[in-house]
Short mmCIF file of C-alpha atoms and ligand atoms in Angstrom, two decimals:
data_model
loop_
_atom_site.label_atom_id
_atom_site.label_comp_id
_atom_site.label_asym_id
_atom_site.label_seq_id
_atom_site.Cartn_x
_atom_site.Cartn_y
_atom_site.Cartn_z
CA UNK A 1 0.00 0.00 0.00
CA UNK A 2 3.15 2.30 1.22
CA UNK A 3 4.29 1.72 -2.24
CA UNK A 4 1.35 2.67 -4.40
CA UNK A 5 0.91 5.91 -2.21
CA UNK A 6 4.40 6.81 -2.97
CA UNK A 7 3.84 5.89 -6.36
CA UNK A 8 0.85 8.03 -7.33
CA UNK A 9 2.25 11.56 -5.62
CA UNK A 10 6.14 10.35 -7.74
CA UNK A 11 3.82 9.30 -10.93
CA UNK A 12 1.08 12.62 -10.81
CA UNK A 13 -1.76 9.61 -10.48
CA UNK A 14 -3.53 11.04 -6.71
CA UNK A 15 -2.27 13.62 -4.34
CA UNK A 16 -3.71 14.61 -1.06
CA UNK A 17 -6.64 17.06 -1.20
CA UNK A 18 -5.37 21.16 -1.24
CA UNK A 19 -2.21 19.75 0.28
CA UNK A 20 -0.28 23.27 0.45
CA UNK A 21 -2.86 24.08 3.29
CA UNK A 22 -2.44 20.72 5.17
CA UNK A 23 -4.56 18.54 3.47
CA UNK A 24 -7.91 18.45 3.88
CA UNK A 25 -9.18 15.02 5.27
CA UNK A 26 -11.09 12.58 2.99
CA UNK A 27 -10.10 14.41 -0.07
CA UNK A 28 -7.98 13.41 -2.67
CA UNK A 29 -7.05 15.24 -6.14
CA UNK A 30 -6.45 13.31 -9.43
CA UNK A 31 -3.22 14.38 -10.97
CA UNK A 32 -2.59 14.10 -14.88
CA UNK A 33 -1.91 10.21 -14.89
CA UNK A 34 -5.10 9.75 -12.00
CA UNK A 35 -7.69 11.83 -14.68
CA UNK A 36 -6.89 9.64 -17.01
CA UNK A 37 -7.18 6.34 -15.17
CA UNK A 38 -10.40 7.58 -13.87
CA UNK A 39 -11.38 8.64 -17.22
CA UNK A 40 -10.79 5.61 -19.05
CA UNK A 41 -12.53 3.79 -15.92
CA UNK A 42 -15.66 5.75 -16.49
CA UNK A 43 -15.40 5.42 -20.50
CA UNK A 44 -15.07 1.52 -20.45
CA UNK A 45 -17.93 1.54 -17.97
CA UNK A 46 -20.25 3.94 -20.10
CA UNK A 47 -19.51 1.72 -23.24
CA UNK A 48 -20.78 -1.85 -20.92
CA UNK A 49 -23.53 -0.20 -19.49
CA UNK A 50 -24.46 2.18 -21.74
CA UNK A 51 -22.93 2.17 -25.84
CA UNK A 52 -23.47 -1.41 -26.63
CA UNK A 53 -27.20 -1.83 -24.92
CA UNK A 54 -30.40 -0.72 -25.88
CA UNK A 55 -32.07 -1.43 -22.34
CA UNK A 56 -29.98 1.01 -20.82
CA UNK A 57 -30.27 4.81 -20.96
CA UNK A 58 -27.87 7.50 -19.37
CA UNK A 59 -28.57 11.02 -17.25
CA UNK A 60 -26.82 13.40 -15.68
CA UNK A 61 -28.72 14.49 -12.85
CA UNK A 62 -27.52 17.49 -10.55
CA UNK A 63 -25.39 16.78 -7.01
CA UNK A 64 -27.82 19.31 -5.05
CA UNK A 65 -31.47 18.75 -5.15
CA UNK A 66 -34.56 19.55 -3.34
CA UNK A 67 -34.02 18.33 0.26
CA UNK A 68 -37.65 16.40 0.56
CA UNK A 69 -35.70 13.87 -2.03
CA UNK A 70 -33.44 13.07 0.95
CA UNK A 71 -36.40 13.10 3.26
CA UNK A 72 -38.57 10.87 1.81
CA UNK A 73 -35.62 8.25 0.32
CA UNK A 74 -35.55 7.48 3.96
CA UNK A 75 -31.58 9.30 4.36
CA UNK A 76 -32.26 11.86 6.64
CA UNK A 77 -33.62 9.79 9.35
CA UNK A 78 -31.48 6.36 8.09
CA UNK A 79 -28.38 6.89 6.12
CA UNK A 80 -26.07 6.68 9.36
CA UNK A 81 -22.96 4.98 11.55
CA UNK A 82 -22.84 4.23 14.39
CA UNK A 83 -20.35 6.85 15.85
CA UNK A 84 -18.17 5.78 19.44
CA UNK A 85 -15.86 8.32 20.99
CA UNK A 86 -12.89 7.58 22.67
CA UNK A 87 -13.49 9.43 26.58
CA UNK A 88 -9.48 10.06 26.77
CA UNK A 89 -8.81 11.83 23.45
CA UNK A 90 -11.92 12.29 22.20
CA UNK A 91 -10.91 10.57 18.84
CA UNK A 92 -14.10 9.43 16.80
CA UNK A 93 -14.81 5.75 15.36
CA UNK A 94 -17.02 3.97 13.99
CA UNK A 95 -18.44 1.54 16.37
CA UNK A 96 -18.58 -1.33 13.68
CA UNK A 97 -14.95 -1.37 12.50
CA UNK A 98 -13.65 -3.44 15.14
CA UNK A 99 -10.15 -3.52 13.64
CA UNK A 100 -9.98 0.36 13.80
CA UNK A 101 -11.38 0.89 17.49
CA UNK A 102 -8.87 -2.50 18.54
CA UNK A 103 -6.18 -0.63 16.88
CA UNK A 104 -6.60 2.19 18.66
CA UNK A 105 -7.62 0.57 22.31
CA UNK A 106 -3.79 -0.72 21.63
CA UNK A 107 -2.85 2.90 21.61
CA UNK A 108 -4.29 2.73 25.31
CA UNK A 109 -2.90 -0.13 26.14
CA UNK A 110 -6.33 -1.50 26.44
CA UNK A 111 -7.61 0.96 28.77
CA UNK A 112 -9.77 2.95 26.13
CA UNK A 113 -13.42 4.13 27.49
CA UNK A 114 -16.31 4.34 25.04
CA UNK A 115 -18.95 6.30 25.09
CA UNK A 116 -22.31 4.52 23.65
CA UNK A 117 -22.52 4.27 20.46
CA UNK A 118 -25.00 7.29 18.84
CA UNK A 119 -25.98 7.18 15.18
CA UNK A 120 -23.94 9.52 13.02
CA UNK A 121 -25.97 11.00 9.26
CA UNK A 122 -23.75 10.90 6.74
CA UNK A 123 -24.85 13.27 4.48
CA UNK A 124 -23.15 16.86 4.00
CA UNK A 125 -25.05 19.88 4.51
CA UNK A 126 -25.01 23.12 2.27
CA UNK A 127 -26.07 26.42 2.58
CA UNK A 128 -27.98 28.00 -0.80
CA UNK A 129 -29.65 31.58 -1.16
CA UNK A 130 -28.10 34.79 -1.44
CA UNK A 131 -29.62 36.45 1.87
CA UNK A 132 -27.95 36.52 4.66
CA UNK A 133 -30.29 34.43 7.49
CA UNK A 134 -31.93 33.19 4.73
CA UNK A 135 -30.59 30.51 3.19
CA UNK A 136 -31.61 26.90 2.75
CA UNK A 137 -30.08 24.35 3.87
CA UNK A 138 -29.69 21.67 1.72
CA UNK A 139 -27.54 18.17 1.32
CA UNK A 140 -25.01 17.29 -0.98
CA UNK A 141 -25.75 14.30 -2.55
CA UNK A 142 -25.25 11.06 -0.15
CA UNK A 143 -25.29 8.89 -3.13
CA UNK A 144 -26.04 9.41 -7.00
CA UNK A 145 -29.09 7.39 -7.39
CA UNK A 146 -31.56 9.77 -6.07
CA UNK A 147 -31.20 11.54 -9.57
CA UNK A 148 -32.50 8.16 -11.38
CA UNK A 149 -35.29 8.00 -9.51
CA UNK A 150 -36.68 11.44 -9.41
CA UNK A 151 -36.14 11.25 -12.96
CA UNK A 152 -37.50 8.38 -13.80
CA UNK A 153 -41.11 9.64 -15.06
CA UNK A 154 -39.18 12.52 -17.10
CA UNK A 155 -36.97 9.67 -18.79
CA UNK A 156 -40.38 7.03 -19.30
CA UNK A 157 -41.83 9.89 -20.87
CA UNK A 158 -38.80 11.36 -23.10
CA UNK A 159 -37.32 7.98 -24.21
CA UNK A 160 -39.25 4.46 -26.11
CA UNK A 161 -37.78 2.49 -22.94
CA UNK A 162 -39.97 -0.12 -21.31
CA UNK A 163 -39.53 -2.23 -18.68
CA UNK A 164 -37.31 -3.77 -17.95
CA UNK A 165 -34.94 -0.92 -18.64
CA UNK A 166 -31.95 0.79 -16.63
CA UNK A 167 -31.01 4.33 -15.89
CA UNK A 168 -27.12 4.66 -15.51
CA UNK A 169 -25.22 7.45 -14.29
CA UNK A 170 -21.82 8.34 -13.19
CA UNK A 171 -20.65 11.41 -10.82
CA UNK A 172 -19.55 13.10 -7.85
CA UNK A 173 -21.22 11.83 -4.16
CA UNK A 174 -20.22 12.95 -0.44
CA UNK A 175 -20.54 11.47 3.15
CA UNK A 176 -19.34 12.73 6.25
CA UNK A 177 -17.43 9.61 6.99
CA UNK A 178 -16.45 9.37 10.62
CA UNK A 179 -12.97 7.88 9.79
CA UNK A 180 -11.77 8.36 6.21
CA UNK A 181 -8.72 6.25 5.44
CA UNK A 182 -6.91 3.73 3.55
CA UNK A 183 -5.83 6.11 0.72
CA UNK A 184 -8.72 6.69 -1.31
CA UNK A 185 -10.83 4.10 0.10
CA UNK A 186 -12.96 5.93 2.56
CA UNK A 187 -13.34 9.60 1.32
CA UNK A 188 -15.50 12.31 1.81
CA UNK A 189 -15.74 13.43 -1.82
CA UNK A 190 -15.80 10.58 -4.11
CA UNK A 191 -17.98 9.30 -7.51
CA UNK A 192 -19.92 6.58 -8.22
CA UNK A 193 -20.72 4.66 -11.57
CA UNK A 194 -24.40 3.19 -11.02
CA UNK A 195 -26.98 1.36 -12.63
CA UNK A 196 -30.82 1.41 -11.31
CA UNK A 197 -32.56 -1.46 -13.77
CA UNK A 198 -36.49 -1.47 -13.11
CA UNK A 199 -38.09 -4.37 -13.55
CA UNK A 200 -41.58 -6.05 -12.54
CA UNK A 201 -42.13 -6.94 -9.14
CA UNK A 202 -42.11 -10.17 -9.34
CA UNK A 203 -39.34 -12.48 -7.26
CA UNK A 204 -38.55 -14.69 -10.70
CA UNK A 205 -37.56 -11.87 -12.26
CA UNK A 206 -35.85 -10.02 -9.07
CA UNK A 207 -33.74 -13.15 -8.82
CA UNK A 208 -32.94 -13.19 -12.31
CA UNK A 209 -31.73 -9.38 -13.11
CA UNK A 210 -30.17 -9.91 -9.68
CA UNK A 211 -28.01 -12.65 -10.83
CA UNK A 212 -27.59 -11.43 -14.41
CA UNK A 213 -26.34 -8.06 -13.23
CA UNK A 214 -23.80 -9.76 -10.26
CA UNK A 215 -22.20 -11.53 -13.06
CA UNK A 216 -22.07 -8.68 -15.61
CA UNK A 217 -20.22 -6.52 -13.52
CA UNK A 218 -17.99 -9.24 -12.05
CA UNK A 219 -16.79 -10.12 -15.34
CA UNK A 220 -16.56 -6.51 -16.52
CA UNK A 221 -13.56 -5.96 -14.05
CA UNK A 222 -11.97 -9.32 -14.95
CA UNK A 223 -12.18 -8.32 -18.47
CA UNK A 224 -10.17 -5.16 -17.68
CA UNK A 225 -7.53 -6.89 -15.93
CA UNK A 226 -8.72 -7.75 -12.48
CA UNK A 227 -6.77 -10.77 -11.20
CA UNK A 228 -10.42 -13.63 -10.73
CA UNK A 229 -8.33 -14.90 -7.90
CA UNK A 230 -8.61 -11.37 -5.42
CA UNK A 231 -12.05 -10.97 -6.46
CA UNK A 232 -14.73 -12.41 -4.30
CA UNK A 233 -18.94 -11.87 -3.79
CA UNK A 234 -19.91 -11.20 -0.10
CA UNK A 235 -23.84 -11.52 0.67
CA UNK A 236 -25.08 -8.43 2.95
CA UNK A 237 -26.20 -9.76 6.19
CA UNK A 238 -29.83 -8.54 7.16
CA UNK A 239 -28.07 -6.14 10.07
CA UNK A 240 -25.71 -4.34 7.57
CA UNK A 241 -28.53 -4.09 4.74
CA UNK A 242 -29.01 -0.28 3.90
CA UNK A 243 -32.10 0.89 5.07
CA UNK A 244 -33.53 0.65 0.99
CA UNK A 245 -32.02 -3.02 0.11
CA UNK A 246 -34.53 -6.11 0.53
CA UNK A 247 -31.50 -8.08 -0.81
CA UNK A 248 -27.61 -7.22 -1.27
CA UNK A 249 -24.05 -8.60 -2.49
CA UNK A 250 -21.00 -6.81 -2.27
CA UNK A 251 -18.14 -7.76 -4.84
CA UNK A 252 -14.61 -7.34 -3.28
CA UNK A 253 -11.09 -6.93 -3.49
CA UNK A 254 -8.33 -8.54 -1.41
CA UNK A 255 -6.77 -5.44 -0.75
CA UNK A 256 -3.74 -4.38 1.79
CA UNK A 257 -5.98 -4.19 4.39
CA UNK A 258 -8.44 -6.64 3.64
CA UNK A 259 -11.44 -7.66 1.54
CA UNK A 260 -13.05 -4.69 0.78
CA UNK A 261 -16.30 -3.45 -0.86
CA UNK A 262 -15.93 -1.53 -3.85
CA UNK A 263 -19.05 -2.21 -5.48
CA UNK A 264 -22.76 -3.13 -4.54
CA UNK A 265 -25.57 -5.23 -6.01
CA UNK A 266 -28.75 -4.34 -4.56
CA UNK A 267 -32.25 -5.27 -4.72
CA UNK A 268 -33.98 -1.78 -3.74
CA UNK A 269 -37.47 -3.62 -4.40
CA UNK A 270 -40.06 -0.95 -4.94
CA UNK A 271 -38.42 1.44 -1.84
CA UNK A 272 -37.47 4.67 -3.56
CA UNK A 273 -40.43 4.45 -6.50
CA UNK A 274 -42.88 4.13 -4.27
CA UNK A 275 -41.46 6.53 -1.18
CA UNK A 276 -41.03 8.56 -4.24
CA UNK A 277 -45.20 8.36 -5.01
CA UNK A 278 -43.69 6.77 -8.78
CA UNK A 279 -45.36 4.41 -10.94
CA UNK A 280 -45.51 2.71 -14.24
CA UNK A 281 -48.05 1.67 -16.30
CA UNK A 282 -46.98 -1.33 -19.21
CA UNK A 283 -48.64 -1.46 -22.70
CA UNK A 284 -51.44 -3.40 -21.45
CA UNK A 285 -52.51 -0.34 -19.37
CA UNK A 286 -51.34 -2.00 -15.94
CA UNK A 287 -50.31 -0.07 -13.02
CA UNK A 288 -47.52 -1.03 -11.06
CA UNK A 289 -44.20 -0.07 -9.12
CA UNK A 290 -41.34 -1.33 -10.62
CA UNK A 291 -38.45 -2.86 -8.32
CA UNK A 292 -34.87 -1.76 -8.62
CA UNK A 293 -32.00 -3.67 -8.82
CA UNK A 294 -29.07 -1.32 -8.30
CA UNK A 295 -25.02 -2.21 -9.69
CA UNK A 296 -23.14 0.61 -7.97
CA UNK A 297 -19.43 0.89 -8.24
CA UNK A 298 -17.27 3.42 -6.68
CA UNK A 299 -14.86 5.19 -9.31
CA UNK A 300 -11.92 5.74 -6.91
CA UNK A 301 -11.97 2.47 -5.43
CA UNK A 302 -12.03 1.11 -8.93
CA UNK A 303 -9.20 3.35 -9.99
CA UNK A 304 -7.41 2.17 -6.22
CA UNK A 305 -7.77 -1.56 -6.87
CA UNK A 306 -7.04 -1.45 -10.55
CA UNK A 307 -3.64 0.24 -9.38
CA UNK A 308 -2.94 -2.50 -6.73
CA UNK A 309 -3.83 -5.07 -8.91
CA UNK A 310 -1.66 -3.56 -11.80
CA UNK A 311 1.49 -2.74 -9.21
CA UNK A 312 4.70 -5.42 -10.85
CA UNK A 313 8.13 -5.78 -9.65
CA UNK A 314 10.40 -7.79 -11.33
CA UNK A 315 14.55 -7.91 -10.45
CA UNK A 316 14.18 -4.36 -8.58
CA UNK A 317 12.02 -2.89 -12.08
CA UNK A 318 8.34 -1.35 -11.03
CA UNK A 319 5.86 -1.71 -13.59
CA UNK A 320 1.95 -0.77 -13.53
CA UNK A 321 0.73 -3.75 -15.84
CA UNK A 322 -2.38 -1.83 -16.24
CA UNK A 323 -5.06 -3.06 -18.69
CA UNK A 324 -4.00 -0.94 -22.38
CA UNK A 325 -7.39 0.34 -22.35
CA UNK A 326 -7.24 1.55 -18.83
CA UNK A 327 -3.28 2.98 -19.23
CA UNK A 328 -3.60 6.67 -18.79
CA UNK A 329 -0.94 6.77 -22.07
CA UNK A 330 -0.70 4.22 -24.76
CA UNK A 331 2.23 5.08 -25.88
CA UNK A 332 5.24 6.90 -25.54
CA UNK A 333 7.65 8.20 -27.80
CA UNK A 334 11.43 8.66 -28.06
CA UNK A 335 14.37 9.80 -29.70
CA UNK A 336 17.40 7.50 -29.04
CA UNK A 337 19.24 10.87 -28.00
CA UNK A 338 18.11 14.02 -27.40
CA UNK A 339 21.08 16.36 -29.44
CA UNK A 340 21.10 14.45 -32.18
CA UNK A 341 18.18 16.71 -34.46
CA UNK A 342 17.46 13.98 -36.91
CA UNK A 343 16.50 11.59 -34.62
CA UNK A 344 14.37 14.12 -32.56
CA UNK A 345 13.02 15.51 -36.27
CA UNK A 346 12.19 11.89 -36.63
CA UNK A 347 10.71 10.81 -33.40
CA UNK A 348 8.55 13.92 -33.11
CA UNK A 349 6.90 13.26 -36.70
CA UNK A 350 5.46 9.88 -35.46
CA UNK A 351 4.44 11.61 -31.97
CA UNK A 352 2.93 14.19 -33.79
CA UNK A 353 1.27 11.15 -35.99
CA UNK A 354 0.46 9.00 -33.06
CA UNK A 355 -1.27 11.51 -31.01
CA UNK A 356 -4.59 12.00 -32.81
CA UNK A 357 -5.18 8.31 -32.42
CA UNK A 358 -4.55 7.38 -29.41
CA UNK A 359 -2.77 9.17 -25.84
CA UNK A 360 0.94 9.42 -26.26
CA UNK A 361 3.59 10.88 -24.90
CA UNK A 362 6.93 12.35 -25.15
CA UNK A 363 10.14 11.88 -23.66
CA UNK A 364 13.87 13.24 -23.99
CA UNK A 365 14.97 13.79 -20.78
CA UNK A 366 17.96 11.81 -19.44
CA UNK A 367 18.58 8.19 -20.96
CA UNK A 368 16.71 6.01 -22.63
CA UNK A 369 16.57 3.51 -19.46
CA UNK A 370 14.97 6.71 -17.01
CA UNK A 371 12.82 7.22 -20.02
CA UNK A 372 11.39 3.10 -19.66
CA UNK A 373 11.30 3.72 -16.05
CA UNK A 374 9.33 6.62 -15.59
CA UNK A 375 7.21 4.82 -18.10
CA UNK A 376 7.19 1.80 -16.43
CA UNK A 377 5.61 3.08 -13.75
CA UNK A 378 3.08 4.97 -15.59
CA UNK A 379 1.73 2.09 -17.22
CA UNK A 380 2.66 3.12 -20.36
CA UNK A 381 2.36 -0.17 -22.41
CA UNK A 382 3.96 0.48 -25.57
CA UNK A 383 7.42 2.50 -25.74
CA UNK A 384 8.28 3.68 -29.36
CA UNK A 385 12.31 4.49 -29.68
CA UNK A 386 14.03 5.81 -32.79
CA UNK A 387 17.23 5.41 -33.21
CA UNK A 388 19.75 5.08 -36.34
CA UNK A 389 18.46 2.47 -37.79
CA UNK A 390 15.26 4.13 -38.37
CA UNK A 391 17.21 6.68 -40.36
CA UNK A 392 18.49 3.47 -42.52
CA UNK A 393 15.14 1.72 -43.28
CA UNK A 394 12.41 3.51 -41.41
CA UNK A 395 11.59 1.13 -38.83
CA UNK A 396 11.50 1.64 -34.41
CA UNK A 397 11.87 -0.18 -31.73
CA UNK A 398 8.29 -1.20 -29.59
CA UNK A 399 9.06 -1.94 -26.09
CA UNK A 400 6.44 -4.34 -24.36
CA UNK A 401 6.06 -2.74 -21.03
CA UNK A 402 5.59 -6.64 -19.13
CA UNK A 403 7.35 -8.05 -20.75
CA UNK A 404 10.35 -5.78 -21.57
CA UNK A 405 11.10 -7.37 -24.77
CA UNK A 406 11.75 -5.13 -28.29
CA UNK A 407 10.78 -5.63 -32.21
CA UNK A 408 11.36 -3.60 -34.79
CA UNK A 409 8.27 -2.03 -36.60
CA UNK A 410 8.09 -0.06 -39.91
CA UNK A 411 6.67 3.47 -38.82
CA UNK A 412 4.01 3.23 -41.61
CA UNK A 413 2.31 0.13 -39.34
CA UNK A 414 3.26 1.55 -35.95
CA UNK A 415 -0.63 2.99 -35.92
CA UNK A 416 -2.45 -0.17 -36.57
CA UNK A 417 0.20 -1.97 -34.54
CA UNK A 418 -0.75 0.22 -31.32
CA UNK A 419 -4.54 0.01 -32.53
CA UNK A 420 -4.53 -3.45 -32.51
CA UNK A 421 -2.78 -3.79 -29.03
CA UNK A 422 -4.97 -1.31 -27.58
CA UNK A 423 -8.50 -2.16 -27.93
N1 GAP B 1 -26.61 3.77 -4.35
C1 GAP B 1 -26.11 2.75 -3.51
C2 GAP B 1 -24.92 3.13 -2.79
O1 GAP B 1 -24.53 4.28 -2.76
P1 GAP B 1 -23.00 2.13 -1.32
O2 GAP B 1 -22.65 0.68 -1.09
O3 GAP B 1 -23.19 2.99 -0.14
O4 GAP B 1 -24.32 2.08 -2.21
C3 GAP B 1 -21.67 2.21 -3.53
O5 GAP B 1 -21.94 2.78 -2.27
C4 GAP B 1 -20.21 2.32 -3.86
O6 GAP B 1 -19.77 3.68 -3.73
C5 GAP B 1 -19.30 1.53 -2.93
O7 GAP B 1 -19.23 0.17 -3.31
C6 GAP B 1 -17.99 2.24 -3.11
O8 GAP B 1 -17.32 1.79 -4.26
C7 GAP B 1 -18.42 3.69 -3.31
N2 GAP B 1 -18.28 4.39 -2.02
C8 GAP B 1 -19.16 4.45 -1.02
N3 GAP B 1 -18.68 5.17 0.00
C9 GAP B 1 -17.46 5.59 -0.36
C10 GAP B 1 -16.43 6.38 0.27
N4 GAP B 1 -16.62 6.91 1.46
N5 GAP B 1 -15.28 6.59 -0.41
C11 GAP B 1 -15.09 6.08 -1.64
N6 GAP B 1 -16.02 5.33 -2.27
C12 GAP B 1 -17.19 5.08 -1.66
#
């Protein structure tokens, strides 16, 4: 874990939230490799979800909204922690994370007093209105799926979909966690890729979308890399259900610290339709309210596990052996050495060539092994060197990133070559 830190701030992937000022805690800011991650994240999950089906529509609903949403979708009175303070220093914990409050009874030798614990609502107030006194106070959205839902009559009535059918969405959520941590893994400010499929309410076909949809996006992060074998399905006991889910199944990662949640299937039966006063009526005139069954992945634990899983050393190299759809750069570019003008003449043609196509970038600082390193660790997958044989017979070297290995390409097929590699 130590090492990935280090390796994002190095790399430009994450660095702590307004960090000149001291940080601010539970935020984190995506440097030029981490928007591109994230991007690509988001982009391979919008094609899945979204490009290649026709049950599936997208929105882009706003982060504040009227606060009676967050009334009546049950948050304001439910969406809580239990919250424990330590009596000595007053730290604050979350009463079920029983690794966190033994870690830090160890830090009183095991003399640690608790108060009881009192539920803590996560979700972040605002302030909105121009008068001073005024203003309303408002939330900032706990999670995203409140905007599928309101929505949902606007996008029955804008779009042919019928049920069943899915509303997807990707953006920006934010919880006053009581104990952010573990990098990016508990924030404040994070985003969240969802999917809220309606269907009828009927238990055959809850079990099925249920089922279909735990598989879909278990395979979708396998196909992008995801090692099968730290990847693992963990049924919701009734006690640590959210107050909407009749039914849920995390999928998890074997991370550092353990196997952790980064996304949740939930069956959200007819909860936030019908708290919601929403309906449906089919093409045989019948009135009904749909169930939900919700796939909702966090982006930045994605991006997180994605870079664990990716992290390679091999004889004392570091390599991110990131998925080439997923690498923040495809490519990257170099002349052999940087005062000879031909070669940089050269190189920069087929950057210049490359760079419509696909992300590349360029390098001509130090020597040609810095340049693999820094790339290395990048996940760059493809490293495209000319040298003085191109000038003879217009061929480079490609450099695998996993594999280290080199063959020599003809520049005119160097496109195709990436293109092929690549998607
Ligand atoms: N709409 C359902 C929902 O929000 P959730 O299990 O509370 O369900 C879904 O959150 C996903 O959002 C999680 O699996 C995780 O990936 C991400 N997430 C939740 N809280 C987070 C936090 N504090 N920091 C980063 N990601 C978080």
């Amino acid at each position: 874990m130590d090492k990935i830190v280090a390796l994002c701030k190095r790399r430009g992937f994450i660095f702590p939230g307004s960090e000149i000022y001291g940080g601010l805690a539970g935020t984190w800011d995506y440097g030029p490799l981490g928007v591109l991650l994230k991007r690509n994240i988001k982009e391979e999950w919008w094609k899945s979800m979204v490009g290649f089906r026709d049950d599936v529509v997208g929105i882009d609903a706003a982060i504040m909204m009227n606060p009676v949403t967050w009334q009546k979708s049950g948050h304001v009175d439910a969406f809580t922690d239990p919250l424990v303070e330590c009596k000595t220093c007053h730290q604050r914990f979350r009463a079920d994370k029983e690794d966190e409050i033994k870690a830090h009874e160890k830090t009183h030798k095991g003399k640690t007093q608790w108060t009881p614990p009192k539920k803590f609502n996560l979700l972040v107030k605002a302030y909105l209105g121009i008068v001073e006194g005024k203003q309303s106070e408002i939330y900032l959205r706990g999670e995203i799926t409140q905007g599928a839902f309101v929505n949902f009559e606007n996008v029955v009535s804008s779009t042919r979909v019928k049920i069943p059918f899915g509303i997807a969405q990707i953006g920006k959520a934010f919880r006053n966690e009581i104990t952010p941590g573990n990098f990016t893994y508990r924030s404040r400010e994070f985003e969240q890729m969802e999917l809220e499929f309606f269907i009828k309410p009927d238990d055959k076909e809850g079990d099925k979308w249920f089922e279909y949809w735990k598989v879909r996006r278990m395979d979708w992060y396998i196909s992008l890399g995801m090692d099968a074998k730290n990847l693992r399905f963990r049924k919701h006991e009734e006690s640590e259900r959210a107050h909407y889910a009749k039914y849920a199944e995390d999928i998890e990662y074997n991370a550092p610290f353990g196997w952790s949640e980064f996304e949740g299937i939930h069956h959200r039966g007819d909860w936030d339709l019908s708290r919601h006063s929403l309906s449906y009526v089919d093409e045989n005139g019948e009135k009904f309210t749909p169930w939900t069954i919700e796939a909702s992945g966090g982006v930045d634990r994605s991006a997180l596990f994605f870079l664990l899983n990716a992290y390679a050393e091999d004889n004392g190299r570091v390599f991110l052996k990131l998925h080439p759809k997923l690498a923040p750069y495809k490519t990257a570019v170099f002349p052999l050495l940087a005062n000879k003008p031909e070669l940089v003449n050269k190189a920069k043609g087929i950057y210049d060539s490359l760079k419509p196509h696909f992300m590349t970038a360029w390098d001509a600082r130090g020597n040609i092994g810095k340049r693999y390193f820094a790339q290395d660790e990048a996940g760059t997958p493809f490293c495209i060197t000319v040298d003085f044989q191109t000038m003879e017979d217009d061929t480079v070297t490609v450099r695998d990133r996993d594999s280290a290995k080199q063959e020599r390409i003809k520049i005119d097929k160097l496109k195709d070559y990436i293109l092929s590699k690549i998607s």
